[in-house]
Coordinates of C-alpha atoms and ligand atoms in Angstrom, one line a residue:
X30 CA 63.6 -31.4 53.0
X31 CA 60.0 -32.4 53.5
X32 CA 57.3 -31.4 50.9
X33 CA 55.1 -28.5 52.0
X34 CA 51.6 -28.4 50.8
X35 CA 49.1 -25.5 50.4
X36 CA 45.4 -26.5 50.3
X37 CA 42.2 -24.6 50.3
X38 CA 39.9 -25.6 53.2
X39 CA 36.7 -24.3 51.5
X40 CA 35.1 -24.0 48.0
X41 CA 38.1 -22.6 46.4
X42 CA 38.9 -18.9 46.1
X43 CA 40.3 -18.8 49.6
X44 CA 43.2 -16.6 48.4
X45 CA 45.7 -19.4 47.9
X46 CA 47.5 -17.5 45.1
X47 CA 48.7 -14.8 47.4
X48 CA 49.6 -17.4 50.1
X49 CA 51.6 -19.5 47.6
X50 CA 53.2 -16.4 46.4
X51 CA 54.3 -15.4 50.0
X52 CA 55.5 -19.0 50.9
X53 CA 57.4 -19.3 47.6
X54 CA 60.0 -16.9 48.5
X55 CA 63.1 -19.1 48.7
X56 CA 61.4 -22.2 47.4
X57 CA 63.2 -24.0 44.6
X58 CA 60.0 -25.5 43.1
X59 CA 56.3 -24.6 43.2
X60 CA 54.2 -27.4 41.7
X61 CA 50.5 -27.6 40.9
X62 CA 49.1 -31.1 41.4
X63 CA 45.4 -31.0 40.4
X64 CA 42.8 -29.1 38.2
X65 CA 43.3 -27.0 35.1
X66 CA 42.6 -23.5 34.0
X67 CA 39.4 -23.5 36.0
X68 CA 41.5 -22.2 38.8
X69 CA 42.0 -18.5 39.3
X70 CA 44.9 -17.0 41.3
X71 CA 45.2 -13.3 41.8
X72 CA 48.5 -12.0 43.1
X73 CA 49.1 -8.3 43.6
X74 CA 52.7 -7.1 43.7
X75 CA 52.9 -3.3 44.0
X76 CA 50.8 -1.7 41.2
X77 CA 50.8 -5.0 39.1
X78 CA 48.1 -7.6 39.5
X79 CA 48.8 -11.1 38.1
X80 CA 45.8 -13.2 37.3
X81 CA 46.9 -16.8 36.7
X82 CA 44.7 -19.8 35.9
X83 CA 47.2 -22.5 35.1
X84 CA 50.7 -21.7 35.9
X85 CA 51.7 -22.0 39.6
X86 CA 51.5 -18.6 41.2
X87 CA 54.9 -19.1 42.8
X88 CA 56.4 -18.6 39.3
X89 CA 56.2 -14.9 40.0
X90 CA 59.3 -15.3 42.0
X91 CA 62.2 -15.2 39.3
X92 CA 64.3 -17.9 41.1
X93 CA 61.5 -20.4 41.6
X94 CA 60.7 -23.2 39.1
X95 CA 57.1 -24.0 38.1
X96 CA 55.8 -27.5 37.7
X97 CA 52.4 -28.8 36.3
X98 CA 52.1 -32.3 37.7
X99 CA 50.5 -35.5 36.6
X100 CA 47.1 -34.6 38.2
X101 CA 46.8 -31.4 36.2
X102 CA 44.8 -30.9 33.0
X103 CA 46.6 -28.6 30.6
X104 CA 44.9 -26.4 28.1
X105 CA 47.9 -25.6 25.8
X106 CA 46.3 -22.4 24.5
X107 CA 46.0 -21.0 28.1
X108 CA 49.3 -22.2 29.1
X109 CA 51.1 -20.5 26.1
X110 CA 49.2 -17.3 26.8
X111 CA 50.2 -17.3 30.5
X112 CA 53.8 -18.1 29.5
X113 CA 53.7 -15.0 27.2
X114 CA 52.1 -12.9 29.9
X115 CA 54.8 -13.7 32.4
X116 CA 57.5 -12.9 29.7
X117 CA 55.9 -9.6 28.9
X118 CA 56.3 -8.7 32.6
X119 CA 60.0 -9.5 32.5
X120 CA 60.0 -13.0 33.9
X121 CA 62.0 -15.7 32.2
X122 CA 60.0 -18.7 31.1
X123 CA 62.2 -21.4 29.7
X124 CA 62.5 -25.2 30.2
X125 CA 64.8 -24.3 33.1
X126 CA 61.9 -22.5 34.8
X127 CA 59.0 -24.6 33.9
X128 CA 58.2 -28.4 33.5
X129 CA 55.1 -30.2 32.5
X130 CA 54.5 -33.8 33.6
X131 CA 54.7 -36.3 30.7
X132 CA 51.5 -37.8 32.1
X133 CA 49.4 -34.7 32.4
X134 CA 46.3 -34.8 30.2
X135 CA 45.6 -32.1 27.6
X136 CA 42.3 -30.1 27.2
X137 CA 41.2 -29.6 23.7
X138 CA 38.3 -27.6 22.2
X139 CA 36.2 -30.7 22.2
X140 CA 36.3 -30.8 26.0
X141 CA 35.1 -27.2 26.2
X142 CA 32.3 -28.0 23.6
X143 CA 31.3 -31.1 25.7
X144 CA 31.3 -29.1 28.9
X145 CA 28.9 -26.5 27.4
X146 CA 26.7 -29.3 25.9
X147 CA 26.6 -31.3 29.2
X148 CA 25.7 -28.2 31.2
X149 CA 22.9 -27.3 28.9
X150 CA 21.6 -30.8 29.0
X151 CA 21.4 -30.7 32.8
X152 CA 18.8 -28.0 32.5
X153 CA 17.8 -26.7 36.0
X154 CA 20.3 -29.0 37.7
X155 CA 23.3 -27.4 36.2
X156 CA 26.5 -27.6 38.2
X157 CA 27.7 -24.1 37.3
X158 CA 31.0 -25.4 35.8
X159 CA 33.6 -22.9 34.7
X160 CA 33.1 -24.0 31.1
X161 CA 36.9 -24.8 30.7
X162 CA 36.3 -28.4 29.7
X163 CA 37.7 -29.8 33.0
X164 CA 35.1 -32.5 33.5
X165 CA 35.2 -34.0 30.0
X166 CA 39.1 -33.9 30.1
X167 CA 39.1 -36.0 33.4
X168 CA 36.4 -38.2 31.8
X169 CA 38.7 -38.9 28.8
X170 CA 41.5 -39.7 31.3
X171 CA 39.4 -42.2 33.2
X172 CA 38.1 -43.7 29.8
X173 CA 41.7 -44.1 28.7
X174 CA 41.2 -42.1 25.4
X175 CA 42.9 -38.9 26.6
X176 CA 45.8 -37.0 25.0
X177 CA 48.7 -36.6 27.2
X178 CA 51.6 -34.1 27.4
X179 CA 54.0 -36.9 26.2
X180 CA 51.8 -37.2 23.0
X181 CA 53.1 -33.8 22.0
X182 CA 56.6 -35.2 21.4
X183 CA 55.9 -37.1 18.2
X184 CA 54.0 -34.8 15.8
X185 CA 53.0 -37.6 13.4
X186 CA 51.6 -39.8 16.0
X187 CA 50.0 -36.7 17.8
X188 CA 48.2 -35.8 14.4
X189 CA 46.7 -39.3 14.3
X190 CA 45.6 -39.4 17.9
X191 CA 44.1 -35.8 17.6
X192 CA 42.0 -36.9 14.7
X193 CA 40.7 -39.9 16.5
X194 CA 40.0 -37.8 19.6
X195 CA 38.0 -35.2 17.8
X196 CA 36.0 -37.8 15.9
X197 CA 35.1 -39.7 19.0
X198 CA 34.1 -36.5 20.7
X199 CA 32.0 -35.5 17.7
X200 CA 30.0 -38.7 17.9
X201 CA 28.9 -37.7 21.5
X202 CA 28.4 -34.0 20.6
X203 CA 26.2 -34.8 17.6
X204 CA 24.3 -37.9 18.8
X205 CA 24.0 -37.3 22.4
X206 CA 23.7 -33.5 22.7
X207 CA 22.6 -32.5 19.2
X208 CA 25.4 -30.0 19.0
X209 CA 27.6 -28.9 16.1
X210 CA 30.6 -31.1 15.4
X211 CA 34.1 -29.6 15.5
X212 CA 36.4 -29.5 12.4
X213 CA 39.4 -31.7 13.4
X214 CA 41.4 -30.9 10.3
X215 CA 40.9 -27.2 10.9
X216 CA 42.0 -27.4 14.4
X217 CA 45.1 -29.7 13.9
X218 CA 47.5 -27.0 12.6
X219 CA 47.0 -24.9 15.7
X220 CA 47.6 -27.9 18.0
X221 CA 50.7 -29.0 16.1
X222 CA 51.9 -25.4 16.6
X223 CA 51.3 -25.8 20.4
X224 CA 53.1 -29.2 20.3
X225 CA 56.2 -27.7 18.8
X226 CA 56.3 -24.9 21.4
X227 CA 55.7 -27.1 24.4
X228 CA 57.9 -30.1 23.6
X229 CA 60.9 -28.8 25.4
X230 CA 59.0 -28.5 28.6
X231 CA 57.7 -32.1 28.9
X232 CA 59.6 -34.1 31.6
X233 CA 59.3 -36.6 34.5
X234 CA 58.4 -34.0 37.0
X235 CA 58.4 -36.5 39.9
X236 CA 62.2 -36.9 39.5
X237 CA 62.6 -33.1 39.6
X238 CA 60.8 -32.9 42.8
X239 CA 62.4 -35.8 44.5
X240 CA 65.9 -34.6 43.5
X241 CA 65.2 -31.0 44.8
X242 CA 64.0 -32.3 48.2
X243 CA 67.0 -34.7 48.5
X244 CA 69.3 -31.8 47.9
X245 CA 67.6 -30.0 50.8
X246 CA 65.7 -27.5 48.7
X247 CA 62.2 -26.4 49.5
X248 CA 59.3 -27.6 47.3
X249 CA 55.9 -26.2 47.6
X250 CA 52.8 -28.2 46.3
X251 CA 50.0 -25.9 45.4
X252 CA 46.4 -27.3 45.4
X253 CA 43.8 -25.7 43.1
X254 CA 40.2 -25.3 43.9
X255 CA 39.4 -26.4 47.5
X256 CA 38.5 -29.3 49.8
X257 CA 34.8 -29.0 49.3
X258 CA 35.2 -29.2 45.5
X259 CA 37.2 -32.5 45.8
X260 CA 35.7 -35.2 43.4
X261 CA 35.4 -37.8 46.2
X262 CA 35.1 -36.1 49.6
X263 CA 33.5 -32.6 48.5
X264 CA 29.9 -31.6 48.1
X265 CA 29.3 -34.2 45.4
X266 CA 28.0 -33.8 42.7
X267 CA 28.6 -30.1 43.1
X268 CA 32.3 -30.6 42.8
X269 CA 35.1 -30.3 40.3
X270 CA 36.6 -33.4 38.6
X271 CA 40.0 -33.7 40.3
X272 CA 41.4 -34.7 43.7
X273 CA 42.1 -31.4 45.4
X274 CA 43.0 -32.6 48.8
X275 CA 46.5 -32.5 50.2
X276 CA 47.1 -36.2 50.0
X277 CA 46.7 -36.0 46.1
X278 CA 49.8 -33.9 46.1
X279 CA 51.9 -37.1 46.0
X280 CA 50.1 -38.9 43.1
X281 CA 49.5 -35.6 41.4
X282 CA 53.2 -34.8 41.2
X283 CA 54.3 -38.5 40.6
X284 CA 56.3 -38.9 43.8
X285 CA 56.1 -41.8 46.3
X286 CA 55.1 -41.7 49.9
X287 CA 57.5 -39.5 51.7
X288 CA 57.7 -37.3 54.7
X289 CA 55.4 -34.2 54.4
X290 CA 56.2 -31.2 56.4
X291 CA 53.8 -28.3 56.8
X292 CA 50.3 -28.7 55.3
X293 CA 49.0 -25.1 55.2
X294 CA 45.3 -24.8 55.1
X295 CA 44.2 -21.5 53.5
X296 CA 40.9 -20.4 55.0
X297 CA 39.0 -17.2 54.1
X298 CA 37.7 -15.4 57.2
X299 CA 34.3 -16.0 55.8
X300 CA 32.7 -18.5 53.4
X301 CA 32.2 -18.1 49.6
X302 CA 31.3 -20.4 46.7
X303 CA 30.8 -20.0 43.1
X304 CA 28.5 -22.3 41.2
X305 CA 25.6 -24.3 42.5
X306 CA 25.3 -26.6 45.5
X307 CA 24.5 -26.5 49.2
X308 CA 25.7 -23.7 51.4
X309 CA 24.4 -23.9 55.0
X310 CA 25.8 -20.5 56.2
X311 CA 24.9 -18.5 53.0
X312 CA 23.9 -14.8 53.7
X313 CA 21.4 -13.1 51.6
X314 CA 20.8 -9.9 53.6
X315 CA 22.6 -6.6 53.5
X316 CA 25.7 -8.2 55.0
X317 CA 26.1 -10.2 51.8
X318 CA 27.0 -7.0 49.8
X319 CA 29.6 -6.0 52.5
X320 CA 31.3 -9.3 52.2
X321 CA 31.2 -9.6 48.4
X322 CA 32.2 -6.0 47.5
X323 CA 31.0 -4.4 44.3
X324 CA 33.5 -5.8 41.9
X325 CA 35.5 -2.6 41.6
X326 CA 38.5 -4.0 43.3
X327 CA 40.5 -7.1 42.1
X328 CA 40.0 -8.8 45.5
X329 CA 36.1 -8.4 45.5
X330 CA 34.2 -11.6 45.5
X331 CA 33.7 -12.1 41.7
X332 CA 35.2 -15.2 40.0
X333 CA 38.7 -14.7 38.6
X334 CA 37.8 -17.3 35.9
X335 CA 34.2 -16.6 35.2
X336 CA 33.6 -13.1 36.6
X337 CA 30.5 -14.5 38.3
X338 CA 29.5 -12.8 41.7
X339 CA 30.4 -15.4 44.4
X340 CA 27.8 -16.5 46.9
X341 CA 28.9 -15.5 50.4
X342 CA 28.2 -16.5 54.0
X343 CA 29.5 -16.7 57.6
X344 CA 32.5 -19.0 58.3
X345 CA 31.5 -22.6 58.5
X346 CA 33.3 -24.3 61.5
X347 CA 31.8 -27.7 60.9
X348 CA 33.1 -27.8 57.3
X349 CA 36.4 -26.3 58.4
X350 CA 37.0 -29.1 61.0
X351 CA 36.2 -31.7 58.3
X352 CA 38.7 -30.0 55.9
X353 CA 41.4 -30.0 58.7
X354 CA 40.8 -33.7 59.3
X355 CA 40.8 -34.9 55.7
X356 CA 43.8 -32.9 54.5
X357 CA 45.8 -33.3 57.8
X358 CA 46.2 -29.5 57.9
X359 CA 48.9 -28.5 60.4
X360 CA 48.5 -24.8 60.3
X361 CA 46.3 -22.1 58.7
X362 CA 46.4 -18.9 56.9
X363 CA 43.3 -16.8 57.6
X364 CA 42.7 -14.5 54.5
X365 CA 40.6 -11.4 54.0
X366 CA 40.4 -10.6 57.8
X367 CA 40.1 -6.8 56.8
X368 CA 36.8 -7.4 55.0
X369 CA 35.1 -8.2 58.4
X370 CA 35.7 -4.8 59.8
X371 CA 32.6 -2.7 60.4
X372 CA 30.1 -5.6 60.2
X373 CA 27.4 -5.3 62.8
X374 CA 28.1 -8.9 64.2
X375 CA 30.8 -11.5 63.6
X376 CA 29.2 -15.0 63.3
X377 CA 30.8 -18.4 63.1
X378 CA 28.8 -21.6 62.5
X379 CA 30.1 -24.0 65.2
X380 CA 27.6 -26.9 64.8
X381 CA 24.7 -28.1 62.7
X382 CA 21.1 -28.9 63.8
X383 CA 18.6 -31.3 62.5
X384 CA 15.3 -31.2 64.6
X385 CA 16.4 -31.4 68.2
X386 CA 19.8 -33.1 67.3
X387 CA 23.0 -31.0 67.4
X388 CA 25.9 -32.2 65.2
X389 CA 29.4 -31.2 65.8
X390 CA 30.5 -33.2 62.7
X391 CA 29.0 -34.5 59.5
X392 CA 27.7 -37.9 59.8
X393 CA 28.0 -38.7 56.1
X394 CA 30.4 -36.1 54.7
X395 CA 29.2 -32.9 53.1
X396 CA 27.3 -34.4 50.0
X397 CA 23.8 -33.6 51.2
X398 CA 23.9 -30.5 53.5
X399 CA 20.3 -29.5 52.7
X400 CA 18.8 -31.0 55.9
X401 CA 21.3 -29.2 58.3
X402 CA 20.6 -25.9 59.8
X403 CA 23.6 -23.8 61.0
X404 CA 24.1 -23.2 64.7
X405 CA 25.9 -19.9 65.2
X406 CA 28.0 -18.2 67.8
X407 CA 28.1 -14.5 67.7
X408 CA 31.2 -12.7 68.6
X409 CA 32.0 -9.0 69.3
X410 CA 32.5 -6.9 66.1
X411 CA 35.2 -4.3 65.5
X412 CA 35.2 -1.1 63.3
X413 CA 39.0 -0.4 62.9
X414 CA 40.5 -0.6 59.4
X415 CA 42.9 -3.6 59.6
X416 CA 44.6 -3.0 56.3
X417 CA 47.6 -1.1 57.7
X418 CA 48.1 -3.5 60.7
X419 CA 51.2 -5.7 60.5
X420 CA 51.5 -7.2 64.0
X421 CA 49.3 -9.4 66.2
X422 CA 49.6 -6.9 69.1
X423 CA 48.1 -4.0 67.0
X424 CA 44.9 -6.0 66.2
X425 CA 41.7 -4.9 68.0
X426 CA 40.9 -7.3 70.8
X427 CA 37.6 -8.4 69.0
X428 CA 39.6 -9.4 65.9
X429 CA 42.0 -11.4 68.1
X430 CA 39.1 -13.1 69.7
X431 CA 37.7 -14.1 66.3
X432 CA 41.1 -15.6 65.2
X433 CA 41.3 -17.5 68.5
X434 CA 37.8 -18.9 68.1
X435 CA 38.7 -20.0 64.5
X436 CA 41.6 -21.9 66.0
X437 CA 39.5 -23.5 68.7
X438 CA 36.8 -24.5 66.3
X439 CA 39.1 -25.9 63.7
X440 CA 41.7 -27.4 66.0
X441 CA 44.8 -25.9 64.3
X442 CA 46.7 -22.7 64.8
X443 CA 46.5 -19.7 62.5
X444 CA 50.1 -18.7 61.6
X445 CA 49.3 -15.9 59.1
X446 CA 46.5 -13.4 58.8
X447 CA 46.1 -11.5 55.6
X448 CA 44.6 -7.9 55.8
X449 CA 44.8 -7.0 52.1
X450 CA 45.8 -8.1 48.7
X451 CA 49.3 -6.6 48.8
X452 CA 52.3 -8.9 49.4
X453 CA 53.2 -7.1 52.7
X454 CA 49.6 -6.9 54.0
X455 CA 50.1 -10.0 56.3
X456 CA 50.5 -10.5 60.0
X457 CA 52.7 -13.4 60.9
X458 CA 52.2 -15.1 64.2
X459 CA 54.6 -17.4 65.9
X460 CA 52.6 -20.6 66.5
Ligands
LIG8 P1 34.6 -27.3 36.8 O1 35.7 -27.4 37.7 O2 34.8 -26.1 35.8 O3 34.0 -28.6 36.3 O4 33.4 -26.6 37.8 C1 32.8 -27.6 38.8 C2 32.5 -26.7 40.0 O5 33.7 -26.3 40.6 C3 31.7 -25.4 39.7 O6 30.9 -25.0 40.9 C4 32.8 -24.3 39.7 O7 32.3 -23.0 40.0 C5 33.7 -24.8 40.7 N1 35.2 -24.4 40.6 C6 36.0 -25.0 39.7 N2 37.2 -24.3 39.9 C7 37.1 -23.4 40.8 C8 38.0 -22.5 41.4 O8 39.2 -22.5 41.2 N3 37.5 -21.7 42.5 C9 36.2 -21.9 42.9 N4 35.3 -22.7 42.3 C10 35.8 -23.5 41.3

């Protein structure tokens, strides 16, 4: 079988969790290849809502194995908590159901302390990180002083490395950021306890993935965050610290170049972003509240990880075309279509303008979008509630027109449309 990849085409929070949950039915493995517990995936199954930050959302299917790949940074405390949460809901979490890459880096409390100190030091130029220590953990990886999952296997060596790790971070915390040092000796017993619990799960996950594909089984690679938060090709410096694009699935899982099948781009029907940074189609008027919701429902636009209200705006077709190109997206899932019902107008950004010049692409990637003004196309609106609709034929013609325009603007077909948070609130199209 060829690997299938799910990737967010925007600034994260596209609804990948529920899409991965849907596509995981029948998959042997669901594997995350980047990011850490900065991600937030909400999946609603009947009256139960699962909020996962680190474990792949496909693990909600009892027969599917979860993998955290080489490109992931693992906070052991979060991981063990999520493993327990799944167990408390009747799901088995054993080494037969979960594997961690030996090469995945670990997040420790010093990374979180450094994240907070670095954000504070940025003053008015804060990035609005999730505070989970993601940036400092990837910094340690690049500086070749990180702790890796395989370090958990030898407790004596781990204890030594842990002490050195905390001491090095304390130097930076105290001397650069004038923050309080952490007490390595006090933290060590907890980490040794984490190590004992996680040892059986550490593995060469690339071999697992390749063997499953060779046996004709389905493997789904789950990207965290989104295209525009990618460390290289996102809205730098307002990005995360990992490679979130679909091509990173191969290195992030530790597998070689191999045939890739579907690359499913998850696109929210409108645009949202949490944290600072440019947002050309941002909406500040009364439509913003309609798009965001009040926070009373799990699917309203408030961060799963931070609880922060998300910034909202019209769908940005220029950024979507860019995302399709750099990921190699072959098909899309359009999420949250139901939220657009009842808006006075449906608006899609189809190009950018600078002075008299119209751009249908980004001349230099999305790093500096501040000089671009969005050029919009207005489409007819609809009032009907879409949440009960399950077939393309039943959709109001204005909603169909919106979907077709998204396909034209992005250049790839929309194969699924979600109209609510429940598993069955999806319209499948043959494309
Ligand atoms: P960090 O990943 O915590 O370093 O945060 C860097 C930027 O990425 C901030 O703007 C965060 O809000 C954003 N970010 C990180 N993870 C997610 C996510 O899963 N969804 C949406 N935004 C995210």
